[in-house]
Short mmCIF file of C-alpha atoms and ligand atoms in Angstrom, two decimals:
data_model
loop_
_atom_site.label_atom_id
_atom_site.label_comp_id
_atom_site.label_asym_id
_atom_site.label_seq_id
_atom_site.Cartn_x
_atom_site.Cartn_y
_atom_site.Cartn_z
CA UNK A 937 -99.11 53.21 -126.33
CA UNK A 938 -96.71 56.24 -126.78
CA UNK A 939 -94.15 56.59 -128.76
CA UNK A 940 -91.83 59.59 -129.94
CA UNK A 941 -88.10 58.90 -131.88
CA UNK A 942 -85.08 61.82 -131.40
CA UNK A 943 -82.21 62.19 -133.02
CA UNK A 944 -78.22 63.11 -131.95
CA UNK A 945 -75.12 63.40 -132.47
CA UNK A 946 -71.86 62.27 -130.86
CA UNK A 947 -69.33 64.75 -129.52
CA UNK A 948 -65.51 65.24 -129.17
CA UNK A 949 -64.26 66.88 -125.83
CA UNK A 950 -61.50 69.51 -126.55
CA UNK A 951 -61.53 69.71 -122.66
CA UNK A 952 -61.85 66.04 -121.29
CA UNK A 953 -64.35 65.23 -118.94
CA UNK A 954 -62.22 62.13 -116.55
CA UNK A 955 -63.65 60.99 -113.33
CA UNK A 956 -66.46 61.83 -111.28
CA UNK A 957 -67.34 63.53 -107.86
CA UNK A 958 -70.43 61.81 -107.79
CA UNK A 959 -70.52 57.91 -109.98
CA UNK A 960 -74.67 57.74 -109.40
CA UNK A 961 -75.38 60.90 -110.17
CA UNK A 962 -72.42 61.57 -112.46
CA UNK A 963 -71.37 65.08 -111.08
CA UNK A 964 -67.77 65.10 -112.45
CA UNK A 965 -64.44 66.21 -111.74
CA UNK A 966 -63.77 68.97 -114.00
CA UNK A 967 -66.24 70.86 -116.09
CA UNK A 968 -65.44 70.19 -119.97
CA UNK A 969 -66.36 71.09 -123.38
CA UNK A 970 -67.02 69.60 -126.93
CA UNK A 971 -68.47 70.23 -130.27
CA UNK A 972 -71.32 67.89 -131.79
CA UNK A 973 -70.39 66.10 -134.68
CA UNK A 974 -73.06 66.71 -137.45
CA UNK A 975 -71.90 63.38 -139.81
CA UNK A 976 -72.51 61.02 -137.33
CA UNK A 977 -75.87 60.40 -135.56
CA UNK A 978 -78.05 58.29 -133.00
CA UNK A 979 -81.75 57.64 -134.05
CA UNK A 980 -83.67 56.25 -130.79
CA UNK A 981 -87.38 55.56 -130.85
CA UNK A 982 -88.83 55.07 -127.28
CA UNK A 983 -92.34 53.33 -126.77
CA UNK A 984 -93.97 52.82 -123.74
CA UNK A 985 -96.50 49.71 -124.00
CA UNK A 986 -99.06 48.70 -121.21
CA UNK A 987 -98.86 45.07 -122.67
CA UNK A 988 -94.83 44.71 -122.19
CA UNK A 989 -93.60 42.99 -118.91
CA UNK A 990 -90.04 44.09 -119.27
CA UNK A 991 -88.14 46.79 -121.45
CA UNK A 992 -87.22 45.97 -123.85
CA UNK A 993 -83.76 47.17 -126.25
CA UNK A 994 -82.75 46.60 -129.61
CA UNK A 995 -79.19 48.19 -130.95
CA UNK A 996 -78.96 48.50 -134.83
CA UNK A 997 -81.86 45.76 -135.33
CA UNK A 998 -80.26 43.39 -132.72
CA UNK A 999 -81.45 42.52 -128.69
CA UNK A 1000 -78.86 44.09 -126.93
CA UNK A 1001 -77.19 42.28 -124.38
CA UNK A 1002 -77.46 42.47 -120.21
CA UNK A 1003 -75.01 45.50 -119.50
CA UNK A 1004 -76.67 47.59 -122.02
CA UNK A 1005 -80.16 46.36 -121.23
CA UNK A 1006 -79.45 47.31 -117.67
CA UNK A 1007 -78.10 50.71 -118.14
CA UNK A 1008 -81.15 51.62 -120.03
CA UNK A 1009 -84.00 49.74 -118.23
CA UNK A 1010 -82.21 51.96 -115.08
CA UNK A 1011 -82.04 55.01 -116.85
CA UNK A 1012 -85.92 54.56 -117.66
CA UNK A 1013 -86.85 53.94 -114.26
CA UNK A 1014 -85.65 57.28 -113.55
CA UNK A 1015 -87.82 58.73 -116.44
CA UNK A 1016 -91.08 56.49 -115.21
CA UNK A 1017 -90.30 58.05 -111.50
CA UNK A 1018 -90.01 61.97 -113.37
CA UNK A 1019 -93.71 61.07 -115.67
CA UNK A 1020 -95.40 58.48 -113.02
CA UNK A 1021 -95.89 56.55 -115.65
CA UNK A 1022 -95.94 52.84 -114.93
CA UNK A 1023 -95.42 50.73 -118.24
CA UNK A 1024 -92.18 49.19 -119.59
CA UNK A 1025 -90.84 50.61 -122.82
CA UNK A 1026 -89.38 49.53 -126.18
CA UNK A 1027 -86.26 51.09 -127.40
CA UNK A 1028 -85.00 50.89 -130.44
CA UNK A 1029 -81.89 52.69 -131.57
CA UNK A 1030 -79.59 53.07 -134.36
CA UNK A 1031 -75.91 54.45 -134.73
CA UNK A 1032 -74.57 55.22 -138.13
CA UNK A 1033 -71.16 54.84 -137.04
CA UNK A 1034 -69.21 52.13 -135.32
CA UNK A 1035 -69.91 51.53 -131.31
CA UNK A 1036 -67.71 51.06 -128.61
CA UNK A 1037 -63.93 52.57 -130.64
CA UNK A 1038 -63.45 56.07 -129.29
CA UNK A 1039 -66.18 57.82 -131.10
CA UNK A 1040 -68.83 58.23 -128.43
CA UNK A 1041 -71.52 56.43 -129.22
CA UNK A 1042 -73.05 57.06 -125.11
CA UNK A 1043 -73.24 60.29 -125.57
CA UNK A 1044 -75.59 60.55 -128.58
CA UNK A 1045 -77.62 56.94 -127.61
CA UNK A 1046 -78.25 58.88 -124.00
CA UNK A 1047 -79.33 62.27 -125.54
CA UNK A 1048 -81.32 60.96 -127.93
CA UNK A 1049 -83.17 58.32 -125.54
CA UNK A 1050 -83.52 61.42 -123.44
CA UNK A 1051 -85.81 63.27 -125.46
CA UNK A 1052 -87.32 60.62 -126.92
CA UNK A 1053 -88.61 58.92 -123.88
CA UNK A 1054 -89.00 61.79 -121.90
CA UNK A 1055 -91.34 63.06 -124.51
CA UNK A 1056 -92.89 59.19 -124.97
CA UNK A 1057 -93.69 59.84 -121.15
CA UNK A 1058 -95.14 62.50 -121.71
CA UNK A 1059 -92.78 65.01 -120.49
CA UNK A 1060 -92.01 68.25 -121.79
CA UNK A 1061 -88.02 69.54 -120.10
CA UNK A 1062 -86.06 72.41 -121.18
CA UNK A 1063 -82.72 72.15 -122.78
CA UNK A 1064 -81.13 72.48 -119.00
CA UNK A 1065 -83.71 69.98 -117.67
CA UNK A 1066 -82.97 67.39 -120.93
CA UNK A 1067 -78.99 67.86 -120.61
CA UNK A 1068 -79.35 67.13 -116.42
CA UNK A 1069 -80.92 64.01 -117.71
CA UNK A 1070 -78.92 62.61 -120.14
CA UNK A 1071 -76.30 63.07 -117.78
CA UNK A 1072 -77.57 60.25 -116.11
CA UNK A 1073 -76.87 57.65 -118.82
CA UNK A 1074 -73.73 58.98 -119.78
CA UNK A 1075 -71.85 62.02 -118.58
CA UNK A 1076 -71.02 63.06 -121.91
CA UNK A 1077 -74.44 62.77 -123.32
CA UNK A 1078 -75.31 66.25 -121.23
CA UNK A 1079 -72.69 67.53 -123.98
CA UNK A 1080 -74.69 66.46 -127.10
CA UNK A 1081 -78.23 68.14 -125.88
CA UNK A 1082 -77.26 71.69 -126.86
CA UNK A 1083 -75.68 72.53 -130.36
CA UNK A 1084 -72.45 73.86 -131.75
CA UNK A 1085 -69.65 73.84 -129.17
CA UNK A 1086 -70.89 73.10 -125.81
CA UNK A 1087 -69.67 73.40 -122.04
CA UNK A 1088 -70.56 71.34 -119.31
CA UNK A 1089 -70.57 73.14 -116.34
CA UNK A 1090 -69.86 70.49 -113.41
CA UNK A 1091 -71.79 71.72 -110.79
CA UNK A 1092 -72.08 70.32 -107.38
CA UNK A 1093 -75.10 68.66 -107.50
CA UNK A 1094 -78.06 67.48 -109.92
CA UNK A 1095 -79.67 70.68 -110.31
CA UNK A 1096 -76.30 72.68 -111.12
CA UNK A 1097 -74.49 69.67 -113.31
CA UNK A 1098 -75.14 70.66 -117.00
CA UNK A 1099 -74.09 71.59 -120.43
CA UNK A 1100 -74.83 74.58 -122.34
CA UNK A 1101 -73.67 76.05 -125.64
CA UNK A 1102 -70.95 78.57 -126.18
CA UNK A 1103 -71.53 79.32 -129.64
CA UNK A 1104 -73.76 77.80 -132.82
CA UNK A 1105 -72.88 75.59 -135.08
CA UNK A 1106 -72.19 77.83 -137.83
CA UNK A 1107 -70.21 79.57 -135.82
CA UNK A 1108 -66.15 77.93 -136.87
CA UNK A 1109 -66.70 75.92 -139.45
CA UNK A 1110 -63.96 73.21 -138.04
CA UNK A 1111 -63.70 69.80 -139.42
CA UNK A 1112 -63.15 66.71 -137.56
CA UNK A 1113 -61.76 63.91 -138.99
CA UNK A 1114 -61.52 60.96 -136.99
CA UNK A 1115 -58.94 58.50 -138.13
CA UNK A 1116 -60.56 54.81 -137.84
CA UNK A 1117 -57.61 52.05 -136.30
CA UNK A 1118 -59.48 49.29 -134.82
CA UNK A 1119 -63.41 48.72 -134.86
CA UNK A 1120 -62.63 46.78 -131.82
CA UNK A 1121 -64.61 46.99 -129.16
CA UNK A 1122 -62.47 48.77 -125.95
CA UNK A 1123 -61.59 46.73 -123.16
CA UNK A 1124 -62.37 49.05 -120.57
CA UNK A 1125 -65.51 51.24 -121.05
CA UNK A 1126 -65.41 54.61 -119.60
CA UNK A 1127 -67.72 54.47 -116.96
CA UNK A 1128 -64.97 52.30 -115.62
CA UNK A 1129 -62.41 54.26 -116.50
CA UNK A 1130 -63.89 57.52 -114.69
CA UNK A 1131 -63.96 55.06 -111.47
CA UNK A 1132 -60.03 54.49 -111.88
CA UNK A 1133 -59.04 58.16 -112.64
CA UNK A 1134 -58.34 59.25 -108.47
CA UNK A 1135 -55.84 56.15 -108.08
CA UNK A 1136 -53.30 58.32 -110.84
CA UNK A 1137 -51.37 60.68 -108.64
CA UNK A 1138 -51.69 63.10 -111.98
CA UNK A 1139 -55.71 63.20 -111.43
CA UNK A 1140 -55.59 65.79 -108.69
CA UNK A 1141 -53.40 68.19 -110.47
CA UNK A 1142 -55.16 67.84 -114.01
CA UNK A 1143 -58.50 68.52 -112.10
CA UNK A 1144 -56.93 71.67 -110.40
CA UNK A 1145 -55.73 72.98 -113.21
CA UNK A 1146 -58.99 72.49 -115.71
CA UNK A 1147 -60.37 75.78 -115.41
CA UNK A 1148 -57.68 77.12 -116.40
CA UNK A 1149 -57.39 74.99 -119.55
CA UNK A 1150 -61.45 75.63 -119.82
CA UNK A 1151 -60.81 79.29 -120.25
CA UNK A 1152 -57.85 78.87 -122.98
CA UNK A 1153 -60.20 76.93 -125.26
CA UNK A 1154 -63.23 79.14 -124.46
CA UNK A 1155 -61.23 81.75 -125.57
CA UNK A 1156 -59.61 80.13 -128.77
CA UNK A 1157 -62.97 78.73 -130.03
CA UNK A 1158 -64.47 82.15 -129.37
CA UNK A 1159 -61.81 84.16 -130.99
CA UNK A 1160 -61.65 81.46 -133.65
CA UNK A 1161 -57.57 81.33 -133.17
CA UNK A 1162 -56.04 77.75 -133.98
CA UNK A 1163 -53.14 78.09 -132.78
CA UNK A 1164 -54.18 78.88 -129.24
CA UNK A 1165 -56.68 76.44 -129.83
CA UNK A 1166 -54.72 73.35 -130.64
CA UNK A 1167 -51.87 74.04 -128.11
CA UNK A 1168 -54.69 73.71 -125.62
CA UNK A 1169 -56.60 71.21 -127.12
CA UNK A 1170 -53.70 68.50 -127.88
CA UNK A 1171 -52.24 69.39 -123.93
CA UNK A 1172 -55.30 68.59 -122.46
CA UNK A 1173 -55.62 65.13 -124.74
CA UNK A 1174 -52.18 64.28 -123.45
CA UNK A 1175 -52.74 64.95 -119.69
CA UNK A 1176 -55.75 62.53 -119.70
CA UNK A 1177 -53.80 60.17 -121.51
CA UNK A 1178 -51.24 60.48 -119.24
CA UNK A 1179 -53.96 59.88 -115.89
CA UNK A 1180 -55.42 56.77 -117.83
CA UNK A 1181 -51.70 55.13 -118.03
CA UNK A 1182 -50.50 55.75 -114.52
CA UNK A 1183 -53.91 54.76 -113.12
CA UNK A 1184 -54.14 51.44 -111.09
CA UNK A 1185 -54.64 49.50 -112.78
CA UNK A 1186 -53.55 51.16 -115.65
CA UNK A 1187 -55.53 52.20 -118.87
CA UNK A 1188 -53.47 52.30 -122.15
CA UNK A 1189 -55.31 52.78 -125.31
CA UNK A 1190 -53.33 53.51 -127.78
CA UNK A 1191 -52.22 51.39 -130.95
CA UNK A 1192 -49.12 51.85 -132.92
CA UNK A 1193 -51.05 53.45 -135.79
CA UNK A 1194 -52.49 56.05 -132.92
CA UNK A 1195 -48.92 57.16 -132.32
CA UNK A 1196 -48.41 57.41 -136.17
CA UNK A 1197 -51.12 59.70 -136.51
CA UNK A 1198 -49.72 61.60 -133.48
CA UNK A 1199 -46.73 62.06 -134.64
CA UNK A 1200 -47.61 62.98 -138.76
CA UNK A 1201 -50.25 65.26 -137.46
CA UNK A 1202 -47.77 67.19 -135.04
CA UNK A 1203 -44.95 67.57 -138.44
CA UNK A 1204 -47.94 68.81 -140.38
CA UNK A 1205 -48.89 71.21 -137.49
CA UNK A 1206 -45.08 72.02 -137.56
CA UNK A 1207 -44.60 72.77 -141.44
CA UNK A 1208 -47.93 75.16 -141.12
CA UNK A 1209 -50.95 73.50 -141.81
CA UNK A 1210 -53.71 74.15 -139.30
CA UNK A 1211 -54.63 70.59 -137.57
CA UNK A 1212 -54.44 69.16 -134.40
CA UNK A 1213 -55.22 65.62 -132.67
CA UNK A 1214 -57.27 64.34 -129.61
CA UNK A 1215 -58.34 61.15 -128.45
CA UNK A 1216 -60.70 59.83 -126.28
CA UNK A 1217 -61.04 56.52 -124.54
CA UNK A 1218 -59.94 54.33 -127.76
CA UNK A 1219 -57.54 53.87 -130.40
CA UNK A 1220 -59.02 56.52 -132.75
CA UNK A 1221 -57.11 59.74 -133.66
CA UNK A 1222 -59.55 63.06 -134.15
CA UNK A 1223 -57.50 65.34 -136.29
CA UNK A 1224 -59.56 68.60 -136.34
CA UNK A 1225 -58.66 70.89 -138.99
CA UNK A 1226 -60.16 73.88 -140.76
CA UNK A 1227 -62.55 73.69 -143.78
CA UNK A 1228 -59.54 74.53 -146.55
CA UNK A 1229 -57.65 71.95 -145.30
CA UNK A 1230 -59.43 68.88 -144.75
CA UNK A 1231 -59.28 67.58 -148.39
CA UNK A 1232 -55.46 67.10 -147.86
CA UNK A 1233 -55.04 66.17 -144.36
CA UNK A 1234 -57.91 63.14 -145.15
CA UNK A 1235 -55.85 62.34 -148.22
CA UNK A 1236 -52.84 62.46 -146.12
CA UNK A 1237 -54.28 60.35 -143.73
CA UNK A 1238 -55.62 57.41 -145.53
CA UNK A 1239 -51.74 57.08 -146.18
CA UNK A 1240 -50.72 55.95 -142.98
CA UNK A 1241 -50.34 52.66 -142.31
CA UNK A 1242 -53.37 51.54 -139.75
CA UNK A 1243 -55.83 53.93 -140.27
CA UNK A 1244 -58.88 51.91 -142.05
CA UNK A 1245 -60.96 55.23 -142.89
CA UNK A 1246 -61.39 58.56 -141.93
CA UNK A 1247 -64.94 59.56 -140.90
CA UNK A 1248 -65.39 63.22 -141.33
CA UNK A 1249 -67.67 65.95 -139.35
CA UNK A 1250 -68.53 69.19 -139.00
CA UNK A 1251 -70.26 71.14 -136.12
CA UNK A 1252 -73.08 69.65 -135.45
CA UNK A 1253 -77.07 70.65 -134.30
CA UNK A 1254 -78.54 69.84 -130.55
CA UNK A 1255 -80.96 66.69 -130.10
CA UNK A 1256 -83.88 67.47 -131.46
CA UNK A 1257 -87.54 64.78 -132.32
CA UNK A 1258 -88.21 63.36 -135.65
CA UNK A 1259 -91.06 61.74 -137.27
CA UNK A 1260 -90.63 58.14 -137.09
O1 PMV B 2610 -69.54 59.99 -120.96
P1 PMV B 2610 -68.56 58.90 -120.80
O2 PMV B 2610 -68.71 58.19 -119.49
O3 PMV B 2610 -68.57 57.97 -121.98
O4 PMV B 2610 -67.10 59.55 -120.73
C1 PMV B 2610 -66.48 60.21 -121.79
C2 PMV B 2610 -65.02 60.25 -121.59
C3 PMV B 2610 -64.20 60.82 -122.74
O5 PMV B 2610 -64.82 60.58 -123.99
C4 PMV B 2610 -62.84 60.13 -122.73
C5 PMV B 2610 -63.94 62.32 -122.57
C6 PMV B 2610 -65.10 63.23 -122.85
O6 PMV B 2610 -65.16 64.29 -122.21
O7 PMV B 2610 -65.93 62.93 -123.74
#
């Protein structure tokens, strides 16, 4: 038997990643970028056992059930053709954070069962050759492979479809705090949201116009500005927002309490303070903010009627292994 365990982190997309060129090989639309979230983790041990008939998968001590089981018995199949190695596997992995509510819990469960069962199989990749692969699980999972803030390049093919960082970790020290509204879990999971994206007529245009928007927030981050920053970053929330309700059939994910937040962060935004919002494919609200003011905007937060709790996060590290 072999066995290694990895760890990562989650991500939020400042640029959206929405749709795909390619659903199999997840080649998407529009190249995006993110920054790892260093509270908030996946631990995934992988071990591949001559004795098992079938792989097996257990989420936060529990058998998973068939979708999930599935989706990672595939995405093994594709590490067993990379290794040659023949025997089923045991997964076990563990989120410390809620699954399935707009914090992406793909992206770090993919990235770290990357590295941990491509190393299991005795594998050795390359960050470029471990971001390519977690790809496959979950487009956004290329994103949590490198550290800091990341890019995903979209490429047009396998080879040329991956993420790779900007700048470290240490290098903005911006805080996101991610307003919990429902635990729920979402209706309608991205992978079948990325399938709906090209039946909005706003798709084509918001995919057209995304390097654009790439370059604004590659600059910002770069230059460190916020206010460039989170005109670009809230626009670019908005316009996928705005593809996911005029879809067919249409996506809406918002909750009162998400429009609350929207609206209190955008006065507090207006009156000087240094915070922005976007969402992702869930009723959450990420306000990112700067270090100075993150005491008050949490404080601020937990005041709004709806939000249950505010996780908080800094930049966070790439996957890396563990002992375990
Ligand atoms: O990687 P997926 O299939 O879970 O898609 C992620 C989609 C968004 O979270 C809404 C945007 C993004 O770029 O992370």
């Amino acid at each position: 038997m072999t066995a290694a365990t990895a760890l990562a982190h989650p991500n939020i997309a400042f640029i959206k990643y929405w749709g795909d060129k390619d659903p199999v090989l997840r080649i998407p639309a529009n190249g995006s970028l993110s920054m790892n979230l260093d509270n908030l983790y996946s631990l995934t041990k992988v071990s591949f056992d001559p004795e098992l008939v079938w792989d097996e998968l257990f989420i936060d001590g529990q058998v998973a059930g068939d979708t999930a089981h599935q989706r990672v018995s595939h995405f093994l199949d594709h590490v067993r053709k990379l290794s040659g190695i023949a025997s089923k596997a045991r997964v076990e992995s563990e989120n410390n954070f809620p699954t399935g509510v707009g914090v992406a819990s793909s992206a770090s469960a993919f990235a770290a069962l990357s590295l941990a069962a491509s190393r299991a199989a005795g594998l050795d990749l390359d960050e470029r050759s471990l971001s390519r692969l977690a790809r496959r699980g979950s487009g956004s999972a290329c994103r949590s492979v490198p550290a800091g803030f990341v890019e995903w390049q979209p490429g047009e093919d396998d080879e040329r479809s991956y993420a790779k960082s900007i700048a470290p970790a240490d290098h903005w020290q911006l805080y996101d705090c991610i307003a919990i509204i429902s635990q729920e879990h979402k209706e309608t999971g991205s992978q079948e949201g990325h399938r709906l994206a090209d039946s909005s007529l706003l798709q084509r245009t918001r995919v057209e116009d995304a390097p654009r928007r790439l370059g604004l927030c590659r600059e910002a981050i770069l230059k460190r500005d916020f206010e460039a920053f989170a005109d670009i970053v809230e626009f670019d929330s908005n316009l996928m927002h705005a593809v996911m309700m005029t879809s067919q059939p249409q996506l809406f994910y918002w909750l009162p309490a998400t429009i609350a937040v929207m609206q209190a962060v955008s006065e507090w935004r207006k009156s000087g303070t240094a915070v922005c919002f976007t969402i992702d494919a869930g009723p959450n609200v990420h306000i990112i903010t700067l270090e100075e003011n993150s005491p008050g905007v949490i404080a601020d937060l937990m005041h709004i009627p709806g939000v249950k709790k505010v996780l908080v996060s800094r930049p966070g590290a790439g996957v890396r292994l563990v002992n375990g």
